[in-house]
Amino acid sequence: MNFYNINNPSEQVSLKEAVLKSVTRVSDLYMPEYIPILSSEFFNKLNNTSLQEIACNVTKVMLGQDIPDISIENIINRALNFEIPLRQLDKNLYVLELFHGPTLAFKDIGARFMAGLFEYLLRNENRETTILVATSGDTGSAVANAFFNCKMVKVVILFPAGKVSNIQEKQLTTMGGNIMALEVDGDFDDCQRLVKLAFSDAELNSRLNLTSANSINFARLFPQSFYYFYGLSQLAATNKPVVFSVPSGNFGNLTAGIIAKKMGLPVHRLIASTNVNRCVPEYLLNGRFDPQPTIHTITNAMDVGNPSNFRRILDLYNNQYNLISTDIKGYWFTDEQTLRAMNDLQNRYLYQADPHGAVAYLGLKEYMERNDCCGIFLETAHPSKFPDEVEKATNKKVQIPETLKDLMALKKGSVKMPNSFASFRDYLI
Ligand SMILES: *Cc1c(COP(=O)(O)O)cnc(C)c1O
C-alpha cells in the first residue's frame, strides 16, 4: 500500500515512511492511496469471528502487501490480548466497551498495534527513533505503556500541567526506562504545537529521528477500525440501520469508523459527539469549519479546539460537504448535560459510564429521538479514570481495578517545561 500526503497528493511514500518518518511540515497527514473493500465472505461469517481474526483480516487487506501474514498475526495477537465487549442496555441501545486494555482507555488499542508495527518496521535498523507525543491524558499513557522497553525507541510525552486527572498523571509519569514525561505549562494545543514545531525543525529531525504517535499517525488510527467490525459482529441480528456514536476530540476514532464503513462495514451513520469544543458538529450543520481556542471541560480527552484529523475526514469524502453531512451527524453537549447523562445511565440501566462515554450516549439519544435505528455508543475510558465526576453524577462509588491501586502508589517522575519551543528543543538535544 502506498500512502500520499493530503497536502501534496503527488508525494507518495511507503508504509514504513508514512509510519516512521516524522511529519515534516506542520499539517502533513498520510492516507492510504485507496481504501480496500473486504469480501462478502468475510462479512457473511462476521458473527462467528473473533476480535483477533477480524483484526487480522482487516489488516491483511490493507497492509498485506507490506507485511507477511505471520507478522500481522503476531502483532495483532500481542496487541489485542483483551476483550472489547458489546453490552446491551436496552432494546436498540448498546455500549461497546473499549477500555479493557492495560491503561483502561481505548487508546491502548491503537498504541499497542502501533508499537508492534514499529518493532516490525525497525527490525533491521540500528538507529534509535524518538517518538514525540502530545497528550490530553489518555494517549500518552497508552503510548508509554505500549512502548515501554521497546528496543530502539525512546518516547517523549508532553502533557498540559494540571489538566489531566490524577490517575492519568500517574500513568504518564511513572513508567521510567525509555519513557520521558514533560509537564508543559499550557494546554493540549500548546503541547501539540511544540511537537509540530519539533517536527518542522530539520536539525532536530536528523539528530533524533523523530516520529509521532498521535492519532495523526496512520499506524494508530487504522487499528481503531477493528472494533467497529467487532462491535457489529457481536450484535444480534437486526433489520434496523446501525449507527455508532463516537465521543470525539481529535477525531481519530471517528475517522477510523469512516474507514471501516468504506471497507464495506454496513454502518448507516456515524455520530460525532463532542463537548463544547464543537467546531465539527457546527461544520456538519452549516458547512463552515471554524476552529476555536480549546475550552477546558470534564471530558478532557476531548478538549481539542482544532482537531487534526478533520482534514482526513474531508479527504475521505473528497471534500464533498453533502456526502460528509449525510454520513455523519454531530451534536455537542455541556458539562452539565454530561453529568446528567451519567446519572441517567446509572438510574435507567444501572450502567456507570465515564464522562466521555456519557457524551457519546447523549449524541446517540439525540439522534435516536428522530431516527429509528439500532444504536451503539463507544465507551472510551473506564469510569475509575474520572472518579470525581463519576461519583458526583451517579452517587455511587467507582470500583477501582487492582492495577490502578498499584499504580497510585508509585512516585511521579516528570520534567516541568515552560510553554516555549526553545526550552523544549534544548531538552531534546
Ligand atoms: C482520546 C479520547 C477520546 C477522543 O478520541 P479522538 O480519537 O481524539 O476523537 C475520547 N475519549 C477518551 C477517553 C479518550 O481518551
GROMACS .gro file of C-alpha atoms and ligand atoms in nm:
model
  444
    1MET     CA    1   0.000   0.000   0.000
    2ASN     CA    2   0.132   0.342  -0.090
    3PHE     CA    3   0.046   0.644   0.116
    4TYR     CA    4   0.002   1.003   0.000
    5ASN     CA    5   0.027   1.328   0.182
    6ILE     CA    6  -0.306   1.508   0.195
    7ASN     CA    7  -0.123   1.840   0.149
    8ASN     CA    8   0.055   1.723  -0.159
    9PRO     CA    9  -0.107   1.412  -0.307
   10SER     CA   10   0.174   1.359  -0.556
   11GLU     CA   11   0.409   1.287  -0.262
   12GLN     CA   12   0.375   0.909  -0.236
   13VAL     CA   13   0.554   0.712   0.037
   14SER     CA   14   0.574   0.352   0.158
   15LEU     CA   15   0.406   0.222   0.473
   16LYS     CA   16   0.739   0.243   0.653
   17GLU     CA   17   0.787   0.607   0.564
   18ALA     CA   18   0.428   0.701   0.638
   19VAL     CA   19   0.455   0.546   0.983
   20LEU     CA   20   0.813   0.628   1.084
   21LYS     CA   21   0.905   0.944   0.903
   22SER     CA   22   0.844   1.249   1.110
   23VAL     CA   23   0.571   1.471   0.993
   24THR     CA   24   0.799   1.729   0.841
   25ARG     CA   25   0.553   2.006   0.767
   26VAL     CA   26   0.311   2.134   1.023
   27SER     CA   27  -0.001   1.969   0.893
   28ASP     CA   28   0.114   1.671   0.688
   29LEU     CA   29  -0.118   1.375   0.712
   30TYR     CA   30  -0.073   1.046   0.530
   31MET     CA   31  -0.353   0.837   0.389
   32PRO     CA   32  -0.353   0.504   0.202
   33GLU     CA   33  -0.385   0.558  -0.173
   34TYR     CA   34  -0.711   0.363  -0.171
   35ILE     CA   35  -0.939   0.202   0.086
   36PRO     CA   36  -0.968  -0.171   0.010
   37ILE     CA   37  -1.304  -0.345   0.049
   38LEU     CA   38  -1.345  -0.667   0.246
   39SER     CA   39  -1.503  -0.969   0.077
   40SER     CA   40  -1.867  -1.065   0.120
   41GLU     CA   41  -1.735  -1.394   0.257
   42PHE     CA   42  -1.574  -1.202   0.544
   43PHE     CA   43  -1.899  -1.022   0.622
   44ASN     CA   44  -2.112  -1.339   0.592
   45LYS     CA   45  -1.926  -1.504   0.876
   46LEU     CA   46  -1.858  -1.191   1.077
   47ASN     CA   47  -2.076  -1.311   1.364
   48ASN     CA   48  -1.860  -1.614   1.422
   49THR     CA   49  -1.527  -1.440   1.403
   50SER     CA   50  -1.308  -1.347   1.699
   51LEU     CA   51  -1.171  -0.998   1.755
   52GLN     CA   52  -0.820  -1.117   1.664
   53GLU     CA   53  -0.935  -1.286   1.344
   54ILE     CA   54  -1.131  -0.980   1.240
   55ALA     CA   55  -0.833  -0.757   1.307
   56CYS     CA   56  -0.605  -0.988   1.105
   57ASN     CA   57  -0.846  -0.991   0.811
   58VAL     CA   58  -0.884  -0.615   0.811
   59THR     CA   59  -0.508  -0.564   0.838
   60LYS     CA   60  -0.429  -0.815   0.565
   61VAL     CA   61  -0.648  -0.639   0.308
   62MET     CA   62  -0.496  -0.301   0.399
   63LEU     CA   63  -0.131  -0.391   0.460
   64GLY     CA   64  -0.095  -0.749   0.337
   65GLN     CA   65   0.139  -0.648   0.055
   66ASP     CA   66   0.374  -0.482   0.303
   67ILE     CA   67   0.381  -0.726   0.596
   68PRO     CA   68   0.380  -1.107   0.585
   69ASP     CA   69   0.068  -1.271   0.730
   70ILE     CA   70   0.258  -1.432   1.013
   71SER     CA   71   0.394  -1.095   1.131
   72ILE     CA   72   0.047  -0.941   1.110
   73GLU     CA   73  -0.085  -1.224   1.325
   74ASN     CA   74   0.193  -1.175   1.581
   75ILE     CA   75   0.134  -0.801   1.603
   76ILE     CA   76  -0.241  -0.847   1.647
   77ASN     CA   77  -0.224  -1.131   1.897
   78ARG     CA   78   0.014  -0.938   2.119
   79ALA     CA   79  -0.166  -0.605   2.087
   80LEU     CA   80  -0.523  -0.726   2.130
   81ASN     CA   81  -0.492  -0.955   2.430
   82PHE     CA   82  -0.807  -0.823   2.599
   83GLU     CA   83  -1.177  -0.821   2.522
   84ILE     CA   84  -1.388  -0.546   2.363
   85PRO     CA   85  -1.736  -0.649   2.478
   86LEU     CA   86  -2.063  -0.512   2.344
   87ARG     CA   87  -2.322  -0.476   2.619
   88GLN     CA   88  -2.692  -0.434   2.568
   89LEU     CA   89  -2.859  -0.164   2.776
   90ASP     CA   90  -3.200  -0.154   2.612
   91LYS     CA   91  -3.389  -0.286   2.313
   92ASN     CA   92  -3.192  -0.098   2.049
   93LEU     CA   93  -2.925   0.051   2.268
   94TYR     CA   94  -2.576  -0.092   2.310
   95VAL     CA   95  -2.244   0.018   2.452
   96LEU     CA   96  -1.913  -0.104   2.312
   97GLU     CA   97  -1.654  -0.108   2.591
   98LEU     CA   98  -1.316  -0.012   2.455
   99PHE     CA   99  -1.144   0.030   2.791
  100HIS     CA  100  -1.032  -0.319   2.890
  101GLY     CA  101  -0.668  -0.266   2.793
  102PRO     CA  102  -0.381  -0.201   3.037
  103THR     CA  103  -0.432   0.177   3.074
  104LEU     CA  104  -0.811   0.147   3.080
  105ALA     CA  105  -0.880   0.367   2.777
  106PHE     CA  106  -0.947   0.291   2.412
  107LYS     CA  107  -0.614   0.441   2.312
  108ASP     CA  108  -0.447   0.115   2.419
  109ILE     CA  109  -0.581  -0.045   2.103
  110GLY     CA  110  -0.412   0.195   1.863
  111ALA     CA  111  -0.097   0.233   2.071
  112ARG     CA  112  -0.036  -0.140   2.114
  113PHE     CA  113  -0.085  -0.214   1.746
  114MET     CA  114   0.144   0.074   1.663
  115ALA     CA  115   0.418  -0.050   1.896
  116GLY     CA  116   0.407  -0.392   1.731
  117LEU     CA  117   0.422  -0.235   1.387
  118PHE     CA  118   0.717  -0.016   1.490
  119GLU     CA  119   0.908  -0.319   1.614
  120TYR     CA  120   0.840  -0.492   1.285
  121LEU     CA  121   0.939  -0.193   1.071
  122LEU     CA  122   1.251  -0.121   1.278
  123ARG     CA  123   1.367  -0.483   1.297
  124ASN     CA  124   1.671  -0.421   1.076
  125GLU     CA  125   1.758  -0.070   1.193
  126ASN     CA  126   2.036   0.019   1.432
  127ARG     CA  127   1.943   0.384   1.483
  128GLU     CA  128   1.724   0.491   1.769
  129THR     CA  129   1.386   0.651   1.691
  130THR     CA  130   1.233   0.916   1.918
  131ILE     CA  131   0.857   0.930   1.941
  132LEU     CA  132   0.710   1.266   2.038
  133VAL     CA  133   0.359   1.257   2.169
  134ALA     CA  134   0.139   1.541   2.284
  135THR     CA  135  -0.141   1.417   2.507
  136SER     CA  136  -0.451   1.543   2.678
  137GLY     CA  137  -0.418   1.240   2.907
  138ASP     CA  138  -0.505   0.903   2.764
  139THR     CA  139  -0.286   0.898   2.454
  140GLY     CA  140   0.036   0.948   2.647
  141SER     CA  141  -0.032   0.673   2.897
  142ALA     CA  142  -0.137   0.427   2.629
  143VAL     CA  143   0.174   0.505   2.422
  144ALA     CA  144   0.402   0.492   2.727
  145ASN     CA  145   0.263   0.155   2.828
  146ALA     CA  146   0.270   0.012   2.475
  147PHE     CA  147   0.629   0.122   2.400
  148PHE     CA  148   0.779   0.057   2.742
  149ASN     CA  149   1.101  -0.143   2.692
  150CYS     CA  150   1.057  -0.133   2.315
  151LYS     CA  151   1.406  -0.167   2.161
  152MET     CA  152   1.546   0.124   1.961
  153VAL     CA  153   1.262   0.356   2.065
  154LYS     CA  154   1.257   0.648   2.307
  155VAL     CA  155   0.927   0.814   2.393
  156VAL     CA  156   0.889   1.179   2.496
  157ILE     CA  157   0.543   1.267   2.625
  158LEU     CA  158   0.417   1.626   2.658
  159PHE     CA  159   0.113   1.682   2.875
  160PRO     CA  160  -0.059   2.002   2.997
  161ALA     CA  161   0.029   2.066   3.363
  162GLY     CA  162  -0.274   2.047   3.591
  163LYS     CA  163  -0.510   1.949   3.310
  164VAL     CA  164  -0.501   1.571   3.335
  165SER     CA  165  -0.658   1.361   3.610
  166ASN     CA  166  -0.452   1.217   3.900
  167ILE     CA  167  -0.466   0.870   3.757
  168GLN     CA  168  -0.371   0.988   3.410
  169GLU     CA  169  -0.079   1.180   3.558
  170LYS     CA  170   0.043   0.870   3.741
  171GLN     CA  171   0.013   0.665   3.425
  172LEU     CA  172   0.216   0.924   3.234
  173THR     CA  173   0.491   0.985   3.485
  174THR     CA  174   0.571   0.653   3.650
  175MET     CA  175   0.699   0.433   3.367
  176GLY     CA  176   1.066   0.537   3.366
  177GLY     CA  177   1.307   0.349   3.139
  178ASN     CA  178   1.277   0.464   2.778
  179ILE     CA  179   0.974   0.685   2.860
  180MET     CA  180   1.019   1.057   2.944
  181ALA     CA  181   0.728   1.276   3.064
  182LEU     CA  182   0.726   1.656   3.021
  183GLU     CA  183   0.476   1.864   3.212
  184VAL     CA  184   0.408   2.170   2.993
  185ASP     CA  185   0.283   2.498   3.131
  186GLY     CA  186  -0.003   2.528   2.880
  187ASP     CA  187  -0.295   2.333   2.733
  188PHE     CA  188  -0.312   2.037   2.496
  189ASP     CA  189  -0.296   2.259   2.188
  190ASP     CA  190   0.029   2.411   2.321
  191CYS     CA  191   0.174   2.063   2.364
  192GLN     CA  192   0.069   1.976   2.012
  193ARG     CA  193   0.220   2.299   1.881
  194LEU     CA  194   0.556   2.220   2.043
  195VAL     CA  195   0.556   1.876   1.887
  196LYS     CA  196   0.471   2.017   1.546
  197LEU     CA  197   0.749   2.274   1.574
  198ALA     CA  198   0.996   1.999   1.659
  199PHE     CA  199   0.887   1.807   1.352
  200SER     CA  200   0.944   2.109   1.132
  201ASP     CA  201   1.298   2.155   1.268
  202ALA     CA  202   1.528   1.982   1.020
  203GLU     CA  203   1.826   1.959   1.253
  204LEU     CA  204   1.627   1.804   1.537
  205ASN     CA  205   1.480   1.557   1.295
  206SER     CA  206   1.806   1.437   1.161
  207ARG     CA  207   1.968   1.419   1.503
  208LEU     CA  208   1.687   1.240   1.680
  209ASN     CA  209   1.496   1.052   1.411
  210LEU     CA  210   1.165   1.196   1.527
  211THR     CA  211   0.829   1.041   1.470
  212SER     CA  212   0.478   1.090   1.602
  213ALA     CA  213   0.243   0.865   1.796
  214ASN     CA  214  -0.053   1.100   1.798
  215SER     CA  215  -0.361   0.988   1.614
  216ILE     CA  216  -0.217   1.180   1.318
  217ASN     CA  217  -0.004   0.867   1.273
  218PHE     CA  218  -0.185   0.621   1.049
  219ALA     CA  219  -0.049   0.326   1.250
  220ARG     CA  220  -0.255   0.435   1.547
  221LEU     CA  221  -0.559   0.542   1.360
  222PHE     CA  222  -0.604   0.235   1.143
  223PRO     CA  223  -0.636  -0.033   1.419
  224GLN     CA  224  -0.920   0.167   1.569
  225SER     CA  225  -1.129   0.047   1.275
  226PHE     CA  226  -1.117  -0.313   1.408
  227TYR     CA  227  -1.367  -0.263   1.685
  228TYR     CA  228  -1.634  -0.120   1.458
  229PHE     CA  229  -1.633  -0.458   1.281
  230TYR     CA  230  -1.615  -0.645   1.608
  231GLY     CA  231  -1.895  -0.436   1.759
  232LEU     CA  232  -2.123  -0.527   1.471
  233SER     CA  233  -2.018  -0.892   1.489
  234GLN     CA  234  -2.147  -0.913   1.847
  235LEU     CA  235  -2.480  -0.755   1.764
  236ALA     CA  236  -2.785  -0.983   1.749
  237ALA     CA  237  -2.949  -0.985   1.406
  238THR     CA  238  -3.139  -0.662   1.347
  239ASN     CA  239  -3.313  -0.519   1.044
  240LYS     CA  240  -3.268  -0.167   1.167
  241PRO     CA  241  -2.989   0.054   1.040
  242VAL     CA  242  -2.691   0.052   1.275
  243VAL     CA  243  -2.530   0.374   1.395
  244PHE     CA  244  -2.223   0.430   1.610
  245SER     CA  245  -2.188   0.732   1.834
  246VAL     CA  246  -1.826   0.834   1.889
  247PRO     CA  247  -1.710   1.065   2.169
  248SER     CA  248  -1.470   1.284   1.972
  249GLY     CA  249  -1.180   1.518   2.034
  250ASN     CA  250  -0.906   1.490   1.777
  251PHE     CA  251  -1.135   1.274   1.561
  252GLY     CA  252  -0.904   0.976   1.513
  253ASN     CA  253  -1.169   0.740   1.645
  254LEU     CA  254  -1.440   0.873   1.415
  255THR     CA  255  -1.205   0.872   1.115
  256ALA     CA  256  -1.137   0.503   1.183
  257GLY     CA  257  -1.513   0.446   1.180
  258ILE     CA  258  -1.536   0.610   0.838
  259ILE     CA  259  -1.254   0.386   0.715
  260ALA     CA  260  -1.443   0.079   0.845
  261LYS     CA  261  -1.754   0.197   0.660
  262LYS     CA  262  -1.556   0.249   0.341
  263MET     CA  263  -1.411  -0.101   0.380
  264GLY     CA  264  -1.767  -0.226   0.349
  265LEU     CA  265  -1.898  -0.238   0.706
  266PRO     CA  266  -2.275  -0.181   0.695
  267VAL     CA  267  -2.286   0.122   0.921
  268HIS     CA  268  -2.570   0.358   0.843
  269ARG     CA  269  -2.439   0.667   1.019
  270LEU     CA  270  -2.162   0.781   1.247
  271ILE     CA  271  -2.239   1.034   1.515
  272ALA     CA  272  -1.974   1.286   1.615
  273SER     CA  273  -2.048   1.358   1.981
  274THR     CA  274  -1.842   1.635   2.137
  275ASN     CA  275  -1.825   1.864   2.437
  276VAL     CA  276  -1.841   2.242   2.389
  277ASN     CA  277  -1.529   2.222   2.168
  278ARG     CA  278  -1.776   2.195   1.888
  279CYS     CA  279  -1.625   2.305   1.558
  280VAL     CA  280  -1.703   1.973   1.385
  281PRO     CA  281  -2.073   1.948   1.485
  282GLU     CA  282  -2.105   2.310   1.371
  283TYR     CA  283  -1.936   2.232   1.042
  284LEU     CA  284  -2.182   1.946   0.991
  285LEU     CA  285  -2.469   2.190   1.041
  286ASN     CA  286  -2.355   2.486   0.835
  287GLY     CA  287  -2.060   2.376   0.621
  288ARG     CA  288  -1.812   2.617   0.779
  289PHE     CA  289  -1.510   2.486   0.966
  290ASP     CA  290  -1.411   2.743   1.221
  291PRO     CA  291  -1.167   2.604   1.481
  292GLN     CA  292  -1.163   2.785   1.815
  293PRO     CA  293  -0.933   2.806   2.116
  294THR     CA  294  -0.968   2.499   2.336
  295ILE     CA  295  -1.218   2.512   2.620
  296HIS     CA  296  -1.144   2.306   2.931
  297THR     CA  297  -1.422   2.057   3.022
  298ILE     CA  298  -1.477   1.747   3.237
  299THR     CA  299  -1.425   1.536   2.924
  300ASN     CA  300  -1.063   1.645   2.899
  301ALA     CA  301  -0.962   1.386   2.640
  302MET     CA  302  -1.195   1.567   2.402
  303ASP     CA  303  -1.074   1.920   2.474
  304VAL     CA  304  -0.947   1.990   2.125
  305GLY     CA  305  -1.026   2.323   1.961
  306ASN     CA  306  -0.876   2.238   1.624
  307PRO     CA  307  -0.892   1.862   1.557
  308SER     CA  308  -0.606   1.739   1.334
  309ASN     CA  309  -0.798   1.452   1.181
  310PHE     CA  310  -1.072   1.674   1.043
  311ARG     CA  311  -0.875   1.709   0.721
  312ARG     CA  312  -0.859   1.333   0.690
  313ILE     CA  313  -1.238   1.326   0.706
  314LEU     CA  314  -1.261   1.585   0.430
  315ASP     CA  315  -1.014   1.382   0.226
  316LEU     CA  316  -1.207   1.056   0.271
  317TYR     CA  317  -1.509   1.231   0.121
  318ASN     CA  318  -1.323   1.430  -0.146
  319ASN     CA  319  -1.424   1.750   0.032
  320GLN     CA  320  -1.790   1.693  -0.051
  321TYR     CA  321  -1.988   1.853   0.225
  322ASN     CA  322  -2.316   1.694   0.120
  323LEU     CA  323  -2.167   1.343   0.148
  324ILE     CA  324  -2.000   1.414   0.481
  325SER     CA  325  -2.307   1.567   0.636
  326THR     CA  326  -2.520   1.274   0.518
  327ASP     CA  327  -2.298   1.004   0.668
  328ILE     CA  328  -2.202   1.192   0.984
  329LYS     CA  329  -2.430   1.371   1.228
  330GLY     CA  330  -2.286   1.587   1.501
  331TYR     CA  331  -2.405   1.700   1.842
  332TRP     CA  332  -2.230   1.880   2.125
  333PHE     CA  333  -2.304   1.898   2.496
  334THR     CA  334  -2.218   2.097   2.807
  335ASP     CA  335  -2.059   1.952   3.121
  336GLU     CA  336  -2.392   1.986   3.297
  337GLN     CA  337  -2.563   1.772   3.035
  338THR     CA  338  -2.281   1.520   3.058
  339LEU     CA  339  -2.317   1.488   3.435
  340ARG     CA  340  -2.694   1.440   3.395
  341ALA     CA  341  -2.632   1.175   3.130
  342MET     CA  342  -2.410   0.977   3.370
  343ASN     CA  343  -2.688   0.996   3.625
  344ASP     CA  344  -2.942   0.890   3.366
  345LEU     CA  345  -2.735   0.589   3.257
  346GLN     CA  346  -2.693   0.481   3.618
  347ASN     CA  347  -3.061   0.519   3.706
  348ARG     CA  348  -3.212   0.373   3.392
  349TYR     CA  349  -2.969   0.098   3.310
  350LEU     CA  350  -2.752   0.056   3.621
  351TYR     CA  351  -2.462   0.148   3.395
  352GLN     CA  352  -2.182   0.358   3.537
  353ALA     CA  353  -2.023   0.537   3.242
  354ASP     CA  354  -1.726   0.767   3.233
  355PRO     CA  355  -1.790   1.128   3.116
  356HIS     CA  356  -1.664   1.061   2.760
  357GLY     CA  357  -1.893   0.763   2.712
  358ALA     CA  358  -2.175   0.973   2.855
  359VAL     CA  359  -2.123   1.233   2.579
  360ALA     CA  360  -2.147   0.955   2.320
  361TYR     CA  361  -2.467   0.832   2.485
  362LEU     CA  362  -2.614   1.184   2.466
  363GLY     CA  363  -2.532   1.213   2.096
  364LEU     CA  364  -2.690   0.877   2.027
  365LYS     CA  365  -3.003   0.962   2.223
  366GLU     CA  366  -3.040   1.289   2.037
  367TYR     CA  367  -3.012   1.110   1.704
  368MET     CA  368  -3.249   0.828   1.806
  369GLU     CA  369  -3.520   1.072   1.902
  370ARG     CA  370  -3.571   1.143   1.535
  371ASN     CA  371  -3.443   0.824   1.371
  372ASP     CA  372  -3.542   0.461   1.411
  373CYS     CA  373  -3.221   0.263   1.439
  374CYS     CA  374  -3.006   0.031   1.642
  375GLY     CA  375  -2.753   0.243   1.828
  376ILE     CA  376  -2.411   0.163   1.967
  377PHE     CA  377  -2.219   0.420   2.167
  378LEU     CA  378  -1.848   0.386   2.230
  379GLU     CA  379  -1.731   0.388   2.592
  380THR     CA  380  -1.372   0.504   2.564
  381ALA     CA  381  -1.248   0.502   2.926
  382HIS     CA  382  -1.309   0.308   3.245
  383PRO     CA  383  -1.513   0.522   3.492
  384SER     CA  384  -1.238   0.489   3.754
  385LYS     CA  385  -1.018   0.717   3.543
  386PHE     CA  386  -1.255   1.005   3.628
  387PRO     CA  387  -1.373   0.913   3.978
  388ASP     CA  388  -1.471   1.262   4.099
  389GLU     CA  389  -1.713   1.340   3.818
  390VAL     CA  390  -1.849   0.987   3.801
  391GLU     CA  391  -1.918   0.958   4.174
  392LYS     CA  392  -2.070   1.304   4.187
  393ALA     CA  393  -2.304   1.228   3.899
  394THR     CA  394  -2.403   0.873   3.989
  395ASN     CA  395  -2.399   0.881   4.372
  396LYS     CA  396  -2.215   0.555   4.359
  397LYS     CA  397  -1.855   0.463   4.435
  398VAL     CA  398  -1.650   0.358   4.136
  399GLN     CA  399  -1.478   0.023   4.150
  400ILE     CA  400  -1.105   0.081   4.127
  401PRO     CA  401  -0.933  -0.201   3.935
  402GLU     CA  402  -0.635  -0.359   4.116
  403THR     CA  403  -0.389  -0.241   3.851
  404LEU     CA  404  -0.481   0.120   3.928
  405LYS     CA  405  -0.440   0.076   4.302
  406ASP     CA  406  -0.082  -0.041   4.246
  407LEU     CA  407  -0.017   0.248   4.011
  408MET     CA  408  -0.132   0.515   4.256
  409ALA     CA  409   0.138   0.403   4.500
  410LEU     CA  410   0.418   0.480   4.253
  411LYS     CA  411   0.620   0.800   4.261
  412LYS     CA  412   0.578   1.066   3.992
  413GLY     CA  413   0.880   1.132   3.769
  414SER     CA  414   0.840   1.421   3.524
  415VAL     CA  415   1.022   1.733   3.399
  416LYS     CA  416   0.849   2.073   3.416
  417MET     CA  417   0.865   2.261   3.086
  418PRO     CA  418   0.770   2.621   3.006
  419ASN     CA  419   0.546   2.667   2.704
  420SER     CA  420   0.841   2.755   2.484
  421PHE     CA  421   0.992   2.580   2.187
  422ALA     CA  422   1.344   2.692   2.275
  423SER     CA  423   1.324   2.508   2.610
  424PHE     CA  424   1.171   2.202   2.454
  425ARG     CA  425   1.439   2.194   2.185
  426ASP     CA  426   1.716   2.227   2.443
  427TYR     CA  427   1.568   1.943   2.641
  428LEU     CA  428   1.553   1.716   2.337
  429ILE     CA  429   1.910   1.786   2.240
  430LIG     C1  430  -0.873   1.036   2.319
  430LIG     C2  431  -1.003   1.013   2.381
  430LIG     C3  432  -1.122   1.049   2.317
  430LIG     C4  433  -1.123   1.123   2.184
  430LIG     O1  434  -1.079   1.042   2.078
  430LIG     P1  435  -1.033   1.109   1.941
  430LIG     O2  436  -0.989   0.995   1.857
  430LIG     O3  437  -0.923   1.204   1.972
  430LIG     O4  438  -1.152   1.180   1.886
  430LIG     C5  439  -1.243   1.018   2.378
  430LIG     N1  440  -1.246   0.958   2.498
  430LIG     C6  441  -1.135   0.922   2.563
  430LIG     C7  442  -1.146   0.859   2.697
  430LIG     C8  443  -1.009   0.948   2.508
  430LIG     O5  444  -0.900   0.913   2.573
   0.00000   0.00000   0.00000
